[in-house]
Short mmCIF file of C-alpha atoms and ligand atoms in Angstrom, two decimals:
data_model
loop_
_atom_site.label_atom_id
_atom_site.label_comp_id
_atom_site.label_asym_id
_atom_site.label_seq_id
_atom_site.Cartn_x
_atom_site.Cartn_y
_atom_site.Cartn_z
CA UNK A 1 24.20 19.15 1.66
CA UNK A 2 22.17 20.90 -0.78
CA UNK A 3 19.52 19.64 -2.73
CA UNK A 4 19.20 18.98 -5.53
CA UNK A 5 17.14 17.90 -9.01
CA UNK A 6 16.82 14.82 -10.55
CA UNK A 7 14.92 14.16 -13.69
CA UNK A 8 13.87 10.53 -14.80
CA UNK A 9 12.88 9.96 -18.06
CA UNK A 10 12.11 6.99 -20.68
CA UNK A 11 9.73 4.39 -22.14
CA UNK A 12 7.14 2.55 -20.06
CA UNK A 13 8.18 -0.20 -17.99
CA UNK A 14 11.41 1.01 -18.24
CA UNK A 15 11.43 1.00 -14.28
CA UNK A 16 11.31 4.80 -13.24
CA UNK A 17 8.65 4.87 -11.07
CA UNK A 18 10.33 1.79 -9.13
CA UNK A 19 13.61 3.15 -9.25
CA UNK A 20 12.60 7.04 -8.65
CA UNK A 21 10.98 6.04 -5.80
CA UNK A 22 13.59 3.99 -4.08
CA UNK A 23 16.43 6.75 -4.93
CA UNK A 24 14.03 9.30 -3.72
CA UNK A 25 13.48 7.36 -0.34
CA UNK A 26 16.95 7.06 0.25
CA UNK A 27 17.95 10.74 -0.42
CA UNK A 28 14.72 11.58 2.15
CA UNK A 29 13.54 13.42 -1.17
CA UNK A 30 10.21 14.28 -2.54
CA UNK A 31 9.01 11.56 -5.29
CA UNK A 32 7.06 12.95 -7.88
CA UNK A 33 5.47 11.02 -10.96
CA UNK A 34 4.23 12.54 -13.38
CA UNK A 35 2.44 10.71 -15.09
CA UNK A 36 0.00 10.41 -12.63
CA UNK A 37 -1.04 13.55 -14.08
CA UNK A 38 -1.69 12.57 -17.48
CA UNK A 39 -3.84 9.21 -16.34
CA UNK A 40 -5.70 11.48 -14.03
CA UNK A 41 -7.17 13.68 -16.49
CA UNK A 42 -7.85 10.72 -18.71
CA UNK A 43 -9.47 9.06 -16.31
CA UNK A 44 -11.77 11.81 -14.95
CA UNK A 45 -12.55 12.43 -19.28
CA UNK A 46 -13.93 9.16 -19.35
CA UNK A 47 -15.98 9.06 -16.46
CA UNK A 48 -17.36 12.33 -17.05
CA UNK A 49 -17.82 11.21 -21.05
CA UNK A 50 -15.86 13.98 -22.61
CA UNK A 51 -14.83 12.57 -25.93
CA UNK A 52 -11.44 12.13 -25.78
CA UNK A 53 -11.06 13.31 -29.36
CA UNK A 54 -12.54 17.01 -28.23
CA UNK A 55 -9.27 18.78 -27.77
CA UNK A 56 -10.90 22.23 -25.87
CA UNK A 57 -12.94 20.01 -23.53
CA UNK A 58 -9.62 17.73 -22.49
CA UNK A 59 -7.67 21.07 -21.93
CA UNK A 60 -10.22 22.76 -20.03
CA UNK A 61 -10.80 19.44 -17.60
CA UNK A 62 -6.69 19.78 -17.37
CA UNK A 63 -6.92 23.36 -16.59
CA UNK A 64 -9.41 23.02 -13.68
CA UNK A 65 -9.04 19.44 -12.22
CA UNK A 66 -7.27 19.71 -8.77
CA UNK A 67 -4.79 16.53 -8.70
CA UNK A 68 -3.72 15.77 -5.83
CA UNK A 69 -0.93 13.39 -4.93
CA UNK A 70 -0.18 12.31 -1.05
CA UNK A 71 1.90 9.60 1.23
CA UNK A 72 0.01 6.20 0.61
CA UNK A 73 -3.62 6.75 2.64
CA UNK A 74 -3.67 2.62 2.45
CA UNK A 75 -1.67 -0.26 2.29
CA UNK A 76 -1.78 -1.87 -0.50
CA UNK A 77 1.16 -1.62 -2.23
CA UNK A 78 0.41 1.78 -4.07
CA UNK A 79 3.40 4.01 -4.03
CA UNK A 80 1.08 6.94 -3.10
CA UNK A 81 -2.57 7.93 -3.29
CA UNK A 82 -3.90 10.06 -6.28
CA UNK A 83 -7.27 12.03 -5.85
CA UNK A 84 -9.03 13.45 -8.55
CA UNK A 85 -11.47 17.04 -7.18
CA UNK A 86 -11.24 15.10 -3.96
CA UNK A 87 -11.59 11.07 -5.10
CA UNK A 88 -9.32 8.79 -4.45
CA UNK A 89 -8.39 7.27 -8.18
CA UNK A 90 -4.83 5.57 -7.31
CA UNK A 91 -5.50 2.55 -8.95
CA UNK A 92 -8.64 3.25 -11.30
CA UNK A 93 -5.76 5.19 -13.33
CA UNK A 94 -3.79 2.05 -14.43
CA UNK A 95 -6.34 0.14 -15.76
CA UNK A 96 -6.33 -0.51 -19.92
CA UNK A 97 -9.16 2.19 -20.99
CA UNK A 98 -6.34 4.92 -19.13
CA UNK A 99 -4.11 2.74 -21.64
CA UNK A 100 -5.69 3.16 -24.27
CA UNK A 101 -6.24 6.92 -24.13
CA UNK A 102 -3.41 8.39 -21.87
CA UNK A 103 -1.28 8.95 -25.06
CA UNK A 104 -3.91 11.03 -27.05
CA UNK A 105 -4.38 13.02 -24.45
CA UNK A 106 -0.81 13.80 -23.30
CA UNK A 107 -0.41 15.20 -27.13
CA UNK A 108 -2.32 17.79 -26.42
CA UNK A 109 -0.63 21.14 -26.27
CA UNK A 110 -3.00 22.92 -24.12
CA UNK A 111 -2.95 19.73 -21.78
CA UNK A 112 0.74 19.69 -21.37
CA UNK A 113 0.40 22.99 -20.41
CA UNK A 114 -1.54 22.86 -17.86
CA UNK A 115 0.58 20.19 -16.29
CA UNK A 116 4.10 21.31 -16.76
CA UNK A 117 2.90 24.40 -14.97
CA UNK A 118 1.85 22.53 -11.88
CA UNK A 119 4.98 20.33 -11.97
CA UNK A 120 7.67 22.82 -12.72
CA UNK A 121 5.98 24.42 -8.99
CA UNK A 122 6.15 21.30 -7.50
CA UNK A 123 10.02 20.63 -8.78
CA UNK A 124 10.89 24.52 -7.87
CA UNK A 125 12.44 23.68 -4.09
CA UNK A 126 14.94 21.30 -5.62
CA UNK A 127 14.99 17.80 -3.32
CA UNK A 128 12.97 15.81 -5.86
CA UNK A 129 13.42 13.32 -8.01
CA UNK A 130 10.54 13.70 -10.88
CA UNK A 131 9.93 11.19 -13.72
CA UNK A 132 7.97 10.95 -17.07
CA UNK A 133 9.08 11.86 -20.60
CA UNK A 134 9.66 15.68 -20.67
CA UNK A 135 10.78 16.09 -17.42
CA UNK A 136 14.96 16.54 -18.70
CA UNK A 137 14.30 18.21 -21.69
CA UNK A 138 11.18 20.63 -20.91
CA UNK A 139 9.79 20.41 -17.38
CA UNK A 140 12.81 20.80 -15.33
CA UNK A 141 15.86 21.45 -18.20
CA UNK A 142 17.89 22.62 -15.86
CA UNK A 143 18.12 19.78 -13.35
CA UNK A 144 21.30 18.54 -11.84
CA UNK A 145 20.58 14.86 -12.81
CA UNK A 146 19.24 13.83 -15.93
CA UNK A 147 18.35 9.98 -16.55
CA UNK A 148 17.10 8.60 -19.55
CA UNK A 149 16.04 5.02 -18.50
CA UNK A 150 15.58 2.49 -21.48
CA UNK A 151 14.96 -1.40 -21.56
CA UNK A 152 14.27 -3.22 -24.64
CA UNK A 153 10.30 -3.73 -25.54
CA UNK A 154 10.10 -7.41 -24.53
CA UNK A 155 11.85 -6.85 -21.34
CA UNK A 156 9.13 -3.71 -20.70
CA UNK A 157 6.23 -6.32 -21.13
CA UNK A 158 7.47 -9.12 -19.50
CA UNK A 159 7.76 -6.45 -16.55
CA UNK A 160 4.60 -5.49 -16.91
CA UNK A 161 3.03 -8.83 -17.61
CA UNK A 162 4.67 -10.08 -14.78
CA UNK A 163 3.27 -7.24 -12.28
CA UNK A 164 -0.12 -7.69 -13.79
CA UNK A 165 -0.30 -11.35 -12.60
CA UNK A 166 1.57 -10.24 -8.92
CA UNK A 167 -1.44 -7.93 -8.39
CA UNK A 168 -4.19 -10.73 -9.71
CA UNK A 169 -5.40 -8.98 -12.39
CA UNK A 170 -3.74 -10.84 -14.75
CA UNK A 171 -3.56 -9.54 -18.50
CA UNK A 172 -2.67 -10.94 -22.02
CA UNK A 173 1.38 -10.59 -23.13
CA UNK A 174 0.74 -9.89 -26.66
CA UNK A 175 -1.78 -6.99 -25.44
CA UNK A 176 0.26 -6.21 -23.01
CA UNK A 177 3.25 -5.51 -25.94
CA UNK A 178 1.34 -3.84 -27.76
CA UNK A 179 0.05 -1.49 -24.94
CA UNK A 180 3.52 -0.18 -24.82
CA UNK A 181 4.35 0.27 -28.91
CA UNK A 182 1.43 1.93 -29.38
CA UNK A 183 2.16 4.52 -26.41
CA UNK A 184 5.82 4.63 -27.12
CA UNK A 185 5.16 5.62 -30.53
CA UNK A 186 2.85 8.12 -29.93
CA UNK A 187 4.95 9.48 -27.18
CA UNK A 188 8.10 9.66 -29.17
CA UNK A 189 6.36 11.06 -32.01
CA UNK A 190 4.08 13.94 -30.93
CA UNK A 191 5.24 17.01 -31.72
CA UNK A 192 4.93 18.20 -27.68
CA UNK A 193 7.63 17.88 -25.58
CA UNK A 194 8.08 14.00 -26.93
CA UNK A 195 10.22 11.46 -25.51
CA UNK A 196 13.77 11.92 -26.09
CA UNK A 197 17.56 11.95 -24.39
CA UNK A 198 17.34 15.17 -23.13
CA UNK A 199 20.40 17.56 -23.86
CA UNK A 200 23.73 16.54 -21.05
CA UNK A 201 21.50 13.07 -19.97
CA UNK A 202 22.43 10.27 -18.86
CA UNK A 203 21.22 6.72 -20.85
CA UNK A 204 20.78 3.58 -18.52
CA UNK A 205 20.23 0.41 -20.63
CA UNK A 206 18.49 -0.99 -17.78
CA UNK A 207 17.46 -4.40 -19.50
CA UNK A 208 20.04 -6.65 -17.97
CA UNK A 209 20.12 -4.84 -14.25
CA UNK A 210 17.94 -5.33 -11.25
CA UNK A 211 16.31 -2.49 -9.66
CA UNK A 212 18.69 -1.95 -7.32
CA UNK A 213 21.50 -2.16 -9.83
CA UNK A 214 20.00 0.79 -11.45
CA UNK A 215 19.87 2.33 -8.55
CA UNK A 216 23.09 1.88 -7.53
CA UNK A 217 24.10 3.45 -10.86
CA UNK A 218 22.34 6.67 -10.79
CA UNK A 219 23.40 6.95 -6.43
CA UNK A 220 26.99 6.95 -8.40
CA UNK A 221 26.56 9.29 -10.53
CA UNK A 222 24.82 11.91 -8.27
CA UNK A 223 28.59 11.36 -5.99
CA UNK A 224 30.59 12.45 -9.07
CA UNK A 225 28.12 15.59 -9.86
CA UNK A 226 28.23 16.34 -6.33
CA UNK A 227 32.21 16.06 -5.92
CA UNK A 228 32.25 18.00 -8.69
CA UNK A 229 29.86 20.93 -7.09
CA UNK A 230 31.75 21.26 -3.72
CA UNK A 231 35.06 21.26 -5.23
CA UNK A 232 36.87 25.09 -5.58
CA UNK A 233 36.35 25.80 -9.41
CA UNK A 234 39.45 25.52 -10.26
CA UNK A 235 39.79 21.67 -9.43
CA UNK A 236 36.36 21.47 -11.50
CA UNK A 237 38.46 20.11 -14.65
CA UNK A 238 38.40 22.99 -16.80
CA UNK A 239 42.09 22.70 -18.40
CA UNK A 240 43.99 25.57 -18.99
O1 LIG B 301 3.96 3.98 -15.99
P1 LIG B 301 3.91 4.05 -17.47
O2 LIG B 301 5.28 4.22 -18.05
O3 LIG B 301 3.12 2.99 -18.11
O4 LIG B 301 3.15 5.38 -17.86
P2 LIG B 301 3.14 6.74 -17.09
O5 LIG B 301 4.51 7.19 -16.74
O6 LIG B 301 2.14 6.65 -16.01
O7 LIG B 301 2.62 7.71 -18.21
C1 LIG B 301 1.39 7.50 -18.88
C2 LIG B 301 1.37 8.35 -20.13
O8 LIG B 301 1.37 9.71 -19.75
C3 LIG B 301 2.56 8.19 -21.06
O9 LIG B 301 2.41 7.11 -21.97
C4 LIG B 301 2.58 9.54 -21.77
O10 LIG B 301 1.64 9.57 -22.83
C5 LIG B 301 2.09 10.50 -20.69
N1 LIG B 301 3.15 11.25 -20.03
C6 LIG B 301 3.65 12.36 -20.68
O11 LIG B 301 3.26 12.63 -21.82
N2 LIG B 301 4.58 13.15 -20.08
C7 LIG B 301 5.03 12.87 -18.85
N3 LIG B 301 5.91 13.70 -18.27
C8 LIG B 301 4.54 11.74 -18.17
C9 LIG B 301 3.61 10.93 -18.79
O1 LIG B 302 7.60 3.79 -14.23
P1 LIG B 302 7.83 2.87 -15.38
O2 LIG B 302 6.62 2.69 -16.22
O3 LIG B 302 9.02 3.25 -16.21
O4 LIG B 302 8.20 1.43 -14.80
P2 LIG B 302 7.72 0.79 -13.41
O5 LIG B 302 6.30 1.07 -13.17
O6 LIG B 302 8.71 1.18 -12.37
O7 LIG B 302 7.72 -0.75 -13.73
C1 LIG B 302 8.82 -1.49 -13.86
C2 LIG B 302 8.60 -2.90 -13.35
O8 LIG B 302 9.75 -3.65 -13.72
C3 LIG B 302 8.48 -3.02 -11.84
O9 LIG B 302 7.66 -4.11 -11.51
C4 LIG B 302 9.91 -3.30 -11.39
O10 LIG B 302 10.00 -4.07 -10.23
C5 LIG B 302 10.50 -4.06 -12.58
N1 LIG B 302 11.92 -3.81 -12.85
C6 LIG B 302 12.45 -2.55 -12.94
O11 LIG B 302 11.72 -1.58 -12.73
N2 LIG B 302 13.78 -2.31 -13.21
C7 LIG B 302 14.61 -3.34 -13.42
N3 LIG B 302 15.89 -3.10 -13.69
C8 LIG B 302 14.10 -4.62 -13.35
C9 LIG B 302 12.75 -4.83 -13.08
#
């Protein structure tokens, strides 16, 4: 069966990681988050000390910092392991000072450059399922699948409140909160590729479901775009 492209985007906490990677698994296709990306080059800026409001400095760390993302090299719950020119930074990228800065640094143009290049190579092949904010509307636009995965705010914290304490670095709900407003307004605001419902997506209001209710939704909805692949083109609905 041919394969083919599926684009998550939406909020944080809205579950796409969690769900992108179980759909992926069960397809046997590549996962690929993106925003991996984004933390990474934040990450490496602050170590380094490049002041994150230096726009040339951030774009030229983008431009030459080699991200690499493999299987998980440990077990330990991560989804996959990130290195940075060669370190291994999988979890050093999700604590609050990435918070804090990720946002401001994904607004840059040059940035975002940088990175869609890399990930519209990585999506070329088809057989992935890629998530973040742009993916539907600028990284891949013409994937098969399109996703827009949304949860109210609350729901998004308590998520990530909740997986905060699972992992025993527990944090503060109200910071937690607003963690996510502040990135999801920046995000949605930027004048970059922001977040939006990309043009022919779908929108999961995934606030009530379960993981593998979500799941289950977007497994559906790849059957009816597939049906409506293999069948002759004129079954495909077009009405005379
Ligand atoms: O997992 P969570 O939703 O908290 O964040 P993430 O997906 O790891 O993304 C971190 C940040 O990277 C986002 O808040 C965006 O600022 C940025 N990002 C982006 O601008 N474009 C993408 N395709 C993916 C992430
Ligand atoms: O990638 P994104 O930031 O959109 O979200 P995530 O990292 O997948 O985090 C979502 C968290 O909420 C995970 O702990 C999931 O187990 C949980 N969750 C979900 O993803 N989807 C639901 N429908 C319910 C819970």
């Amino acid at each position: 069966m041919k394969k083919i492209t599926i684009a998550i985007d939406g909020p944080a906490a809205s579950g796409k990681s969690t769900v992108g990677g179980r759909l992926a698994d069960k397809l046997g296709y590549l996962y690929f988050d993106t925003g991996v990306m984004y933390r990474a080059v934040t990450w490496v800026a602050l170590v380094r000390g490049i002041p994150i409001e230096d726009e040339a400095a951030v774009t030229k760390l983008a431009e030459s910092l080699l991200i690499e993302v493999t299987r998980p090299t440990v077990q330990d719950g991560r989804q996959y392991t990130v290195y940075a020119d060669g370190e291994d930074i999988t979890w050093r990228i999700r604590e609050p000072g990435v918070n804090r800065y990720v946002s401001p640094v994904s607004a840059y143009r040059g940035v975002r450059q940088a990175l869609t290049r890399q990930q519209r190579r990585i999506g070329a092949a088809g057989g992935v399922v890629m998530v973040g904010r742009d993916i539907g509307s600028v990284v891949l636009p013409e994937a098969e699948v399109k996703i827009y995965l949304d949860a109210t705010l609350e729901e998004r914290a308590r998520r990530r409140y909740r997986e905060a304490q699972q992992r025993g670095t527990p944090r503060d709900y109200a910071e937690v909160l607003e963690d996510l407003k502040r990135r999801d307004h920046i995000d949605s605001t930027r004048e970059q590729a922001p977040l939006c419902v990309a043009e022919g997506a779908v929108v999961i209001d995934s606030t009530k479901m379960t993981v593998e209710e979500v799941v289950a939704r977007i497994r559906a909805l790849l059957k009816a775009a597939k049906e409506k692949d293999i069948l002759p083109p004129s079954h495909k609905g077009t009405k005379k």
